[in-house]
Structures are given as structure tokens and as C-alpha cells.
Amino acid sequence: MKKLLFLLLAAFPAFSYAQKDSILVLSDVHVHLDTTWSTFYHTDTDSSLFLSAINNIKPGKYPFIIMPGDLLKHKGHSKQVMKTTFAYIIKHVQNIDKRAIMLPALGNNDCMAHNIPNAETYDVFYKSLLKPIDQNGKIKKTFYKGGYYAYEKNDLSIIVLNTVLFMSENKNLAPAAQAELKWLEYKLSTLKRNQSVWLVYHVPPGIDRYSKSPSWQDSIQLAYTRIIKKYASLIKFQLAGHTHMADVKLMINNGKLLSPVVIAPGLDTRNGNNPAYQVMHYNKQDKKINEINTYYTDSISNLKWHSFTFKDLGFKFLLDCNHGSSIGTGFVKHYTIDRGTTKSADGSTIAWNEDFCTTSKIDH
């Protein structure tokens, strides 16, 4: 049977191509409508950079446009600013593919009060972004409880979590985070064996490379890891944002890769990165991501966009951590989206070394 399939793929390349599909990923766009920057690198994204990215994206068929959080500018907003900015973003993103389903996650800067999700935030976010895709009220029911939801399409379930509740500084929100994890485990338990799951959220787990401190509360990360281990066969993809860098966290078990968390780069350049977005290709049958194309611009390109491709999604180079690995060296080069080396808060350079590999792994 395998030989027959190989012959079919060789004879009919179009058949192989038809098994692939693509998603557009726009993370940490941080649109600030009331400003125009005189320098290229700055906090928040003005309309010229945002529209340049939108215009560079090739019109195509994207079943999903995924936004892993932080659509808004940094640190707190009025209701009106939230509504106006969300409407502006949706208007332009929707024009890329009017049939695409847009799936945003709540980011820490999408909250009315910075880092603190509340009922008012959930209300504005839902009415502005989620109501158009909520056909039966199920999204509203869970989103108003805690900022999370699931979107089902055929044999794929995309579960969008609110990991702002999981953040280390939000220990007072631990009961809400625990309730979310209880819902997640229940949701996964109801899926059939032939179904696949993508998990999307804003703040990734593990050690933050900049602060060198845990991003999530320890007890929450431990409980989440336990759930991932239990349902790893269903979970084909995890996607986060928040750091603005092209990165990954590897959830491992006994030295073996259990589930990678791909971290999408940001369009905003605040964290020492070049602005970027990604197009990810996946297999229609098993729903596994098999190629990531990153598109970026920089201060010397006059909004001309460049790209690079990453296919080593088994992440063996990180698991083995060979210091002479050209893949590892290239991965760190692309970490800032080719802007150059960057440093942690303590002044140490983020480079391809043992520390980089260690902080890439989550093993409980």
C-alpha cells in the first residue's frame, strides 16, 4: 500500500499538493492608530507598517487566519479604543481572504487593564471579534466565563485558550486558570480518536529567554503538562505568541518530544525583533504542520519584505543540542527575525549553546 501511495505521489504531483493547506498567522500586531513613527524600530505598530504587511500577504485560500493575541497597543485601553482598533484590524485582515475563519486569542495587552482579563474585556473582545463565527452560542458561553473557546470544523478542533490567566504575576487568578484547565481536559475527553486538535494561546509556557524566569505559575504549568501527556496523540499543533520572537518550547517526556509549542514572531518590533508574520503549511489528513514560512522587513529595506523557511519541525537539533549544528545556529539567527543578536535582562547574549537548548525544554 505504501509503495502504491509513493507511485501515486510521484506520478501526480498535484495530488501531493492537494493534501496541503495553509494558515496565516499574525501575532502581536500591537496596532496603534493614533501615531506615526519617525523611526523604524519602536513600541507598537503604526498603520503604515501594518498595511505594508497586509498588502504583502499573497491573496489565497486560508481556511484559518490565526492571531495569537496582542492585537492592541501596549498597556491598557478604553472601550472605544478597543472597538475602533479591532474593527480596523478585522476590516483589513478579512480582505486577505473573505472566506477565512479568523481565530484570535486574548493577549495580555488586549485587556482593558494591562495583564488583567475581566468581564468588560471579554465583552468587547467577543462582540468585536468572535460573534461573527459563533454560530450556536457555544463560543460566547465559555469566552464570557474565562476568555477561552473552541472552534470545530469537520475533524479538526481548534481550542483557543486564555493563558493570560496562567501568567506568573497572576497568581490571584489561579482559580480561574484551574477552571479553564478543567474545561480543557473535559473538552479533550469528548473528542473522538479520528479528531485532531490545535491549541492556540498567547503566553507560552516554560522559561522566558529574556527574563530567565517562569512565564506561567508552576502549579498551572504542571497541571497543563499532565493534560498534554494524556491527550498527546490528539494534539497535532500548539501555537503561541507574546515574546515577538520566532521560537519554540518543547514539551518532552523521558527525553522524547511530546508536543512542541511553536512561538510566532510579532509584527511589532518592541522586543528587539524585525516585524514579521508567518504562513504555515499543514497536511490535510493528519493536520500536522510541516513547513513555516516567515516574512519580514527591516530598517534598511524601505518596507520591502523578505522570507525564510523552516521545516525541521521534529526539533531533533534542540533535543540533541549539538553545538556545531548549523540548524541550531540558523534557528538562533532567525530568533530575532534576522535583526541580530539580542540579550537577556541580565546582559547575557542569547546564543546557540547549552542554555538555549535547556530553556527550550519543558520536562515534568
Short mmCIF file of C-alpha atoms in Angstrom, two decimals, residues 4-357:
data_model
loop_
_atom_site.label_atom_id
_atom_site.label_comp_id
_atom_site.label_asym_id
_atom_site.label_seq_id
_atom_site.Cartn_x
_atom_site.Cartn_y
_atom_site.Cartn_z
CA LEU A 4 1.31 2.36 -4.29
CA LEU A 5 0.95 5.69 -2.49
CA PHE A 6 4.56 6.58 -3.34
CA LEU A 7 3.94 5.84 -7.01
CA LEU A 8 0.79 7.95 -6.99
CA LEU A 9 2.62 10.91 -5.45
CA ALA A 10 5.45 10.58 -7.97
CA ALA A 11 3.08 10.32 -10.91
CA PHE A 12 0.69 13.02 -9.81
CA PRO A 13 2.46 15.91 -8.02
CA ALA A 14 -0.84 17.79 -7.94
CA PHE A 15 -2.25 15.01 -5.77
CA SER A 16 0.51 15.61 -3.22
CA TYR A 17 -0.07 19.37 -3.35
CA ALA A 18 -3.79 18.89 -2.79
CA GLN A 19 -3.03 17.24 0.54
CA LYS A 20 -1.60 20.52 1.85
CA ASP A 21 -3.31 23.61 3.16
CA SER A 22 -2.11 26.86 4.72
CA ILE A 23 -2.88 29.10 7.66
CA LEU A 24 -1.91 32.72 8.05
CA VAL A 25 -0.51 33.70 11.45
CA LEU A 26 -0.50 37.33 12.61
CA SER A 27 0.80 37.67 16.15
CA ASP A 28 1.49 40.65 18.42
CA VAL A 29 0.48 43.21 15.84
CA HIS A 30 0.01 45.89 18.56
CA VAL A 31 -1.72 48.35 16.24
CA HIS A 32 -1.62 51.96 17.47
CA LEU A 33 -3.88 54.05 15.26
CA ASP A 34 -3.12 57.44 16.75
CA THR A 35 0.56 57.62 15.97
CA THR A 36 3.08 57.73 13.13
CA TRP A 37 6.66 56.86 13.96
CA SER A 38 9.67 58.74 12.57
CA THR A 39 12.00 55.79 13.27
CA PHE A 40 11.61 52.19 12.13
CA TYR A 41 12.05 50.39 15.46
CA HIS A 42 9.68 51.45 18.21
CA THR A 43 6.93 50.36 20.56
CA ASP A 44 3.64 49.49 18.81
CA THR A 45 2.81 49.27 15.11
CA ASP A 46 1.63 52.27 13.11
CA SER A 47 -0.76 51.96 10.21
CA SER A 48 1.95 52.21 7.53
CA LEU A 49 3.76 49.08 8.77
CA PHE A 50 0.51 47.21 9.39
CA LEU A 51 -0.83 47.97 5.90
CA SER A 52 2.52 47.12 4.32
CA ALA A 53 2.33 43.66 5.88
CA ILE A 54 -1.30 43.20 4.83
CA ASN A 55 -0.52 44.26 1.26
CA ASN A 56 2.47 41.91 1.10
CA ILE A 57 0.41 38.85 2.05
CA LYS A 58 -0.46 36.96 -1.09
CA PRO A 59 -4.21 36.59 -1.52
CA GLY A 60 -5.02 32.93 -1.23
CA LYS A 61 -7.21 30.34 0.34
CA TYR A 62 -6.55 30.30 4.07
CA PRO A 63 -9.04 28.13 5.94
CA PHE A 64 -7.92 29.95 9.08
CA ILE A 65 -6.25 33.23 9.94
CA ILE A 66 -4.91 32.80 13.46
CA MET A 67 -3.96 35.71 15.70
CA PRO A 68 -2.27 34.50 18.92
CA GLY A 69 -3.02 37.65 20.89
CA ASP A 70 -1.99 41.28 21.47
CA LEU A 71 -3.82 42.98 18.64
CA LEU A 72 -3.84 46.24 20.61
CA LYS A 73 -1.12 48.69 21.62
CA HIS A 74 0.66 48.19 24.92
CA LYS A 75 -0.76 48.78 28.40
CA GLY A 76 -4.43 49.49 28.83
CA HIS A 77 -7.28 50.86 26.74
CA SER A 78 -10.70 52.44 26.82
CA LYS A 79 -13.65 50.55 25.38
CA GLN A 80 -13.76 52.90 22.42
CA VAL A 81 -10.08 52.42 21.56
CA MET A 82 -10.58 48.64 21.74
CA LYS A 83 -13.62 48.69 19.48
CA THR A 84 -12.07 51.07 16.93
CA THR A 85 -8.76 49.19 16.71
CA PHE A 86 -10.38 45.76 16.49
CA ALA A 87 -12.68 47.00 13.70
CA TYR A 88 -9.70 48.46 11.79
CA ILE A 89 -7.72 45.21 12.04
CA ILE A 90 -10.63 42.98 11.07
CA LYS A 91 -11.53 45.17 8.09
CA HIS A 92 -8.09 44.80 6.54
CA VAL A 93 -7.33 41.21 7.56
CA GLN A 94 -10.67 39.99 6.25
CA ASN A 95 -9.83 41.35 2.79
CA ILE A 96 -6.95 38.85 2.53
CA ASP A 97 -9.46 36.01 2.25
CA LYS A 98 -13.10 36.79 2.91
CA ARG A 99 -13.88 33.09 3.44
CA ALA A 100 -11.18 32.54 6.06
CA ILE A 101 -12.18 31.95 9.67
CA MET A 102 -10.36 34.41 11.92
CA LEU A 103 -9.43 32.97 15.29
CA PRO A 104 -7.91 35.45 17.78
CA ALA A 105 -6.58 34.60 21.24
CA LEU A 106 -6.76 37.08 24.09
CA GLY A 107 -3.38 38.69 24.83
CA ASN A 108 -2.24 40.46 27.97
CA ASN A 109 -2.30 43.78 26.08
CA ASP A 110 -5.80 43.12 24.75
CA CYS A 111 -7.13 43.60 28.26
CA MET A 112 -8.72 46.84 29.38
CA ALA A 113 -6.39 46.79 32.38
CA HIS A 114 -2.92 45.58 31.43
CA ASN A 115 -2.42 41.83 32.13
CA ILE A 116 -5.79 41.55 33.90
CA PRO A 117 -8.68 39.91 31.98
CA ASN A 118 -12.12 40.92 33.25
CA ALA A 119 -15.77 40.82 32.23
CA GLU A 120 -15.62 44.12 30.31
CA THR A 121 -12.62 42.91 28.31
CA TYR A 122 -14.35 39.63 27.47
CA ASP A 123 -17.47 41.51 26.34
CA VAL A 124 -15.70 43.90 23.95
CA PHE A 125 -13.39 41.18 22.59
CA TYR A 126 -16.27 38.78 21.94
CA LYS A 127 -18.59 41.31 20.30
CA SER A 128 -15.80 42.77 18.15
CA LEU A 129 -14.02 39.59 17.06
CA LEU A 130 -15.80 36.36 17.92
CA LYS A 131 -19.50 36.97 17.46
CA PRO A 132 -19.34 36.57 13.64
CA ILE A 133 -18.00 32.99 13.94
CA ASP A 134 -20.20 31.92 16.87
CA GLN A 135 -23.00 30.03 15.14
CA ASN A 136 -24.59 28.38 18.18
CA GLY A 137 -23.58 30.47 21.20
CA LYS A 138 -21.02 27.96 22.47
CA ILE A 139 -18.11 30.35 21.99
CA LYS A 140 -19.88 33.07 23.96
CA LYS A 141 -20.65 30.68 26.81
CA THR A 142 -17.04 29.75 27.51
CA PHE A 143 -15.44 33.05 26.48
CA TYR A 144 -17.52 35.02 28.96
CA LYS A 145 -16.50 32.54 31.66
CA GLY A 146 -12.77 32.92 31.18
CA GLY A 147 -11.68 34.13 27.75
CA TYR A 148 -11.33 30.73 26.05
CA TYR A 149 -13.27 28.88 23.35
CA ALA A 150 -13.23 26.08 20.77
CA TYR A 151 -13.95 26.22 17.05
CA GLU A 152 -14.87 22.97 15.30
CA LYS A 153 -14.52 22.25 11.60
CA ASN A 154 -15.01 18.68 10.40
CA ASP A 155 -12.40 16.52 12.15
CA LEU A 156 -10.36 19.48 13.47
CA SER A 157 -10.95 21.16 16.82
CA ILE A 158 -9.08 24.43 17.38
CA ILE A 159 -9.03 25.23 21.08
CA VAL A 160 -8.11 28.83 21.87
CA LEU A 161 -7.00 29.28 25.47
CA ASN A 162 -6.59 32.31 27.71
CA THR A 163 -3.09 31.85 29.11
CA VAL A 164 -3.04 35.39 30.48
CA LEU A 165 -4.72 33.73 33.47
CA PHE A 166 -1.72 31.38 33.72
CA MET A 167 0.92 34.12 33.97
CA SER A 168 3.27 34.05 36.97
CA GLU A 169 2.17 37.52 38.06
CA ASN A 170 -1.49 36.48 38.05
CA LYS A 171 -1.41 34.04 40.98
CA ASN A 172 -4.58 35.66 42.32
CA LEU A 173 -6.32 34.41 39.16
CA ALA A 174 -5.27 30.80 39.75
CA PRO A 175 -8.86 29.62 40.49
CA ALA A 176 -9.98 30.92 37.08
CA ALA A 177 -6.95 29.26 35.45
CA GLN A 178 -7.77 25.96 37.15
CA ALA A 179 -11.38 26.18 35.94
CA GLU A 180 -10.08 26.73 32.39
CA LEU A 181 -7.85 23.66 32.61
CA LYS A 182 -10.77 21.62 33.90
CA TRP A 183 -12.77 22.70 30.84
CA LEU A 184 -9.81 21.91 28.54
CA GLU A 185 -9.48 18.39 29.90
CA TYR A 186 -13.21 17.83 29.58
CA LYS A 187 -13.17 19.15 26.00
CA LEU A 188 -10.32 16.85 25.02
CA SER A 189 -12.03 13.87 26.67
CA THR A 190 -15.10 14.31 24.45
CA LEU A 191 -13.18 14.14 21.16
CA LYS A 192 -13.14 11.02 19.01
CA ARG A 193 -9.98 9.16 18.09
CA ASN A 194 -10.11 10.36 14.49
CA GLN A 195 -10.24 14.02 15.52
CA SER A 196 -7.23 16.33 15.67
CA VAL A 197 -6.58 19.29 17.97
CA TRP A 198 -4.71 22.55 17.60
CA LEU A 199 -4.10 24.57 20.76
CA VAL A 200 -3.70 28.34 20.32
CA TYR A 201 -2.89 30.88 23.04
CA HIS A 202 -0.87 33.99 23.77
CA VAL A 203 1.65 33.49 26.59
CA PRO A 204 3.74 30.32 26.10
CA PRO A 205 4.80 28.04 28.97
CA GLY A 206 8.38 27.47 30.10
CA ILE A 207 11.23 29.82 30.93
CA ASP A 208 11.20 33.22 29.26
CA ARG A 209 14.52 33.73 27.48
CA TYR A 210 14.64 37.45 28.29
CA SER A 211 13.72 37.45 31.99
CA LYS A 212 15.02 33.90 32.62
CA SER A 213 12.01 33.33 34.85
CA PRO A 214 8.91 31.09 34.51
CA SER A 215 6.17 32.55 32.32
CA TRP A 216 3.40 30.54 33.99
CA GLN A 217 2.52 29.69 37.57
CA ASP A 218 4.27 26.43 38.46
CA SER A 219 1.12 24.58 39.55
CA ILE A 220 -0.74 25.61 36.40
CA GLN A 221 2.11 24.53 34.10
CA LEU A 222 2.34 21.18 35.91
CA ALA A 223 -1.42 20.59 35.51
CA TYR A 224 -1.31 21.66 31.84
CA THR A 225 1.62 19.35 31.11
CA ARG A 226 -0.26 16.45 32.65
CA ILE A 227 -3.20 17.12 30.30
CA ILE A 228 -0.91 17.33 27.27
CA LYS A 229 0.70 14.00 28.16
CA LYS A 230 -2.71 12.36 28.48
CA TYR A 231 -4.01 13.61 25.13
CA ALA A 232 -0.77 13.97 23.15
CA SER A 233 -1.99 11.66 20.38
CA LEU A 234 -4.82 14.09 19.56
CA ILE A 235 -2.79 17.31 19.79
CA LYS A 236 -1.11 17.99 16.45
CA PHE A 237 -0.05 21.59 16.97
CA GLN A 238 0.42 24.23 19.66
CA LEU A 239 0.85 27.90 18.75
CA ALA A 240 1.68 30.87 20.99
CA GLY A 241 2.94 34.44 20.67
CA HIS A 242 3.86 37.10 23.27
CA THR A 243 7.67 37.12 23.01
CA HIS A 244 7.73 38.68 19.49
CA MET A 245 10.45 36.17 18.56
CA ALA A 246 10.45 33.09 16.28
CA ASP A 247 10.92 30.41 18.88
CA VAL A 248 9.70 27.11 20.32
CA LYS A 249 9.16 25.35 23.63
CA LEU A 250 9.43 21.57 23.59
CA MET A 251 7.21 19.61 25.93
CA ILE A 252 9.13 16.37 26.44
CA ASN A 253 8.66 13.13 28.31
CA ASN A 254 11.61 10.86 29.16
CA GLY A 255 13.77 12.72 26.68
CA LYS A 256 11.33 12.31 23.79
CA LEU A 257 9.35 15.07 22.12
CA LEU A 258 5.76 15.04 23.31
CA SER A 259 4.40 18.27 21.83
CA PRO A 260 6.18 21.38 20.52
CA VAL A 261 4.82 24.86 21.21
CA VAL A 262 5.64 27.00 18.17
CA ILE A 263 6.03 30.67 19.11
CA ALA A 264 5.11 33.09 16.32
CA PRO A 265 7.08 36.33 15.84
CA GLY A 266 5.42 39.71 16.29
CA LEU A 267 4.66 42.42 13.77
CA ASP A 268 5.58 44.91 16.50
CA THR A 269 9.34 45.48 16.94
CA ARG A 270 9.36 46.44 20.64
CA ASN A 271 11.36 43.41 21.83
CA GLY A 272 14.36 43.73 19.53
CA ASN A 273 12.92 41.82 16.58
CA ASN A 274 12.24 42.65 12.97
CA PRO A 275 8.49 42.83 12.15
CA ALA A 276 7.13 39.55 10.80
CA TYR A 277 4.16 37.33 10.03
CA GLN A 278 4.02 33.66 9.05
CA VAL A 279 2.30 31.30 6.65
CA MET A 280 2.25 27.72 7.92
CA HIS A 281 1.54 24.70 5.74
CA TYR A 282 -0.09 21.58 7.12
CA ASN A 283 -1.15 18.14 5.94
CA LYS A 284 -4.91 17.99 5.40
CA GLN A 285 -5.07 14.38 6.53
CA ASP A 286 -3.17 14.32 9.84
CA LYS A 287 -3.32 18.11 10.49
CA LYS A 288 0.41 18.30 11.29
CA ILE A 289 2.35 21.44 10.43
CA ASN A 290 5.17 20.59 8.03
CA GLU A 291 6.53 23.97 6.91
CA ILE A 292 6.71 27.50 8.30
CA ASN A 293 7.41 30.48 6.04
CA THR A 294 8.34 33.69 7.83
CA TYR A 295 8.00 37.04 6.06
CA TYR A 296 9.77 40.08 7.46
CA THR A 297 11.09 43.54 6.71
CA ASP A 298 13.77 45.67 8.36
CA SER A 299 15.06 49.22 8.75
CA ILE A 300 17.09 49.24 5.54
CA SER A 301 14.56 47.65 3.17
CA ASN A 302 12.05 50.51 2.84
CA LEU A 303 9.18 48.11 3.64
CA LYS A 304 10.37 45.53 1.12
CA TRP A 305 9.63 42.10 2.57
CA HIS A 306 11.96 39.08 2.72
CA SER A 307 11.37 35.48 3.79
CA PHE A 308 12.90 32.30 5.14
CA THR A 309 11.57 28.76 5.51
CA PHE A 310 11.78 26.32 8.42
CA LYS A 311 10.99 22.61 8.08
CA ASP A 312 12.85 20.89 10.95
CA LEU A 313 9.69 20.51 12.99
CA GLY A 314 10.89 17.36 14.74
CA PHE A 315 13.32 19.72 16.56
CA LYS A 316 15.97 17.00 16.83
CA PHE A 317 18.66 19.70 16.76
CA LEU A 318 17.29 21.09 20.03
CA LEU A 319 16.87 17.70 21.65
CA ASP A 320 20.43 16.67 20.73
CA CYS A 321 21.91 20.15 21.29
CA ASN A 322 24.98 19.68 19.13
CA HIS A 323 26.98 22.88 19.49
CA GLY A 324 28.20 22.54 15.91
CA SER A 325 24.70 22.26 14.49
CA SER A 326 24.16 24.57 11.52
CA ILE A 327 20.40 24.17 12.03
CA GLY A 328 20.71 25.35 15.64
CA THR A 329 22.90 28.29 14.64
CA GLY A 330 20.39 29.23 11.95
CA PHE A 331 17.48 28.89 14.36
CA VAL A 332 19.06 31.41 16.74
CA LYS A 333 19.88 33.73 13.83
CA HIS A 334 16.19 33.70 12.91
CA TYR A 335 15.12 34.08 16.58
CA THR A 336 15.08 37.89 16.22
CA ILE A 337 13.89 37.55 12.60
CA ASP A 338 17.40 38.35 11.35
CA ARG A 339 17.74 41.61 13.29
CA GLY A 340 20.93 40.44 15.01
CA THR A 341 21.95 39.16 18.41
CA THR A 342 19.94 40.11 21.45
CA LYS A 343 20.49 39.89 25.20
CA SER A 344 18.61 38.68 28.25
CA ALA A 345 17.73 41.07 31.06
CA ASP A 346 20.94 40.14 32.89
CA GLY A 347 23.05 41.21 29.91
CA SER A 348 23.96 37.73 28.67
CA THR A 349 23.79 37.14 24.92
CA ILE A 350 21.10 34.78 23.65
CA ALA A 351 23.13 32.37 21.51
CA TRP A 352 23.19 28.77 20.28
CA ASN A 353 24.50 27.00 23.37
CA GLU A 354 23.52 24.62 26.15
CA ASP A 355 21.47 27.30 27.91
CA PHE A 356 19.40 27.91 24.77
CA CYS A 357 18.61 24.19 24.49
#
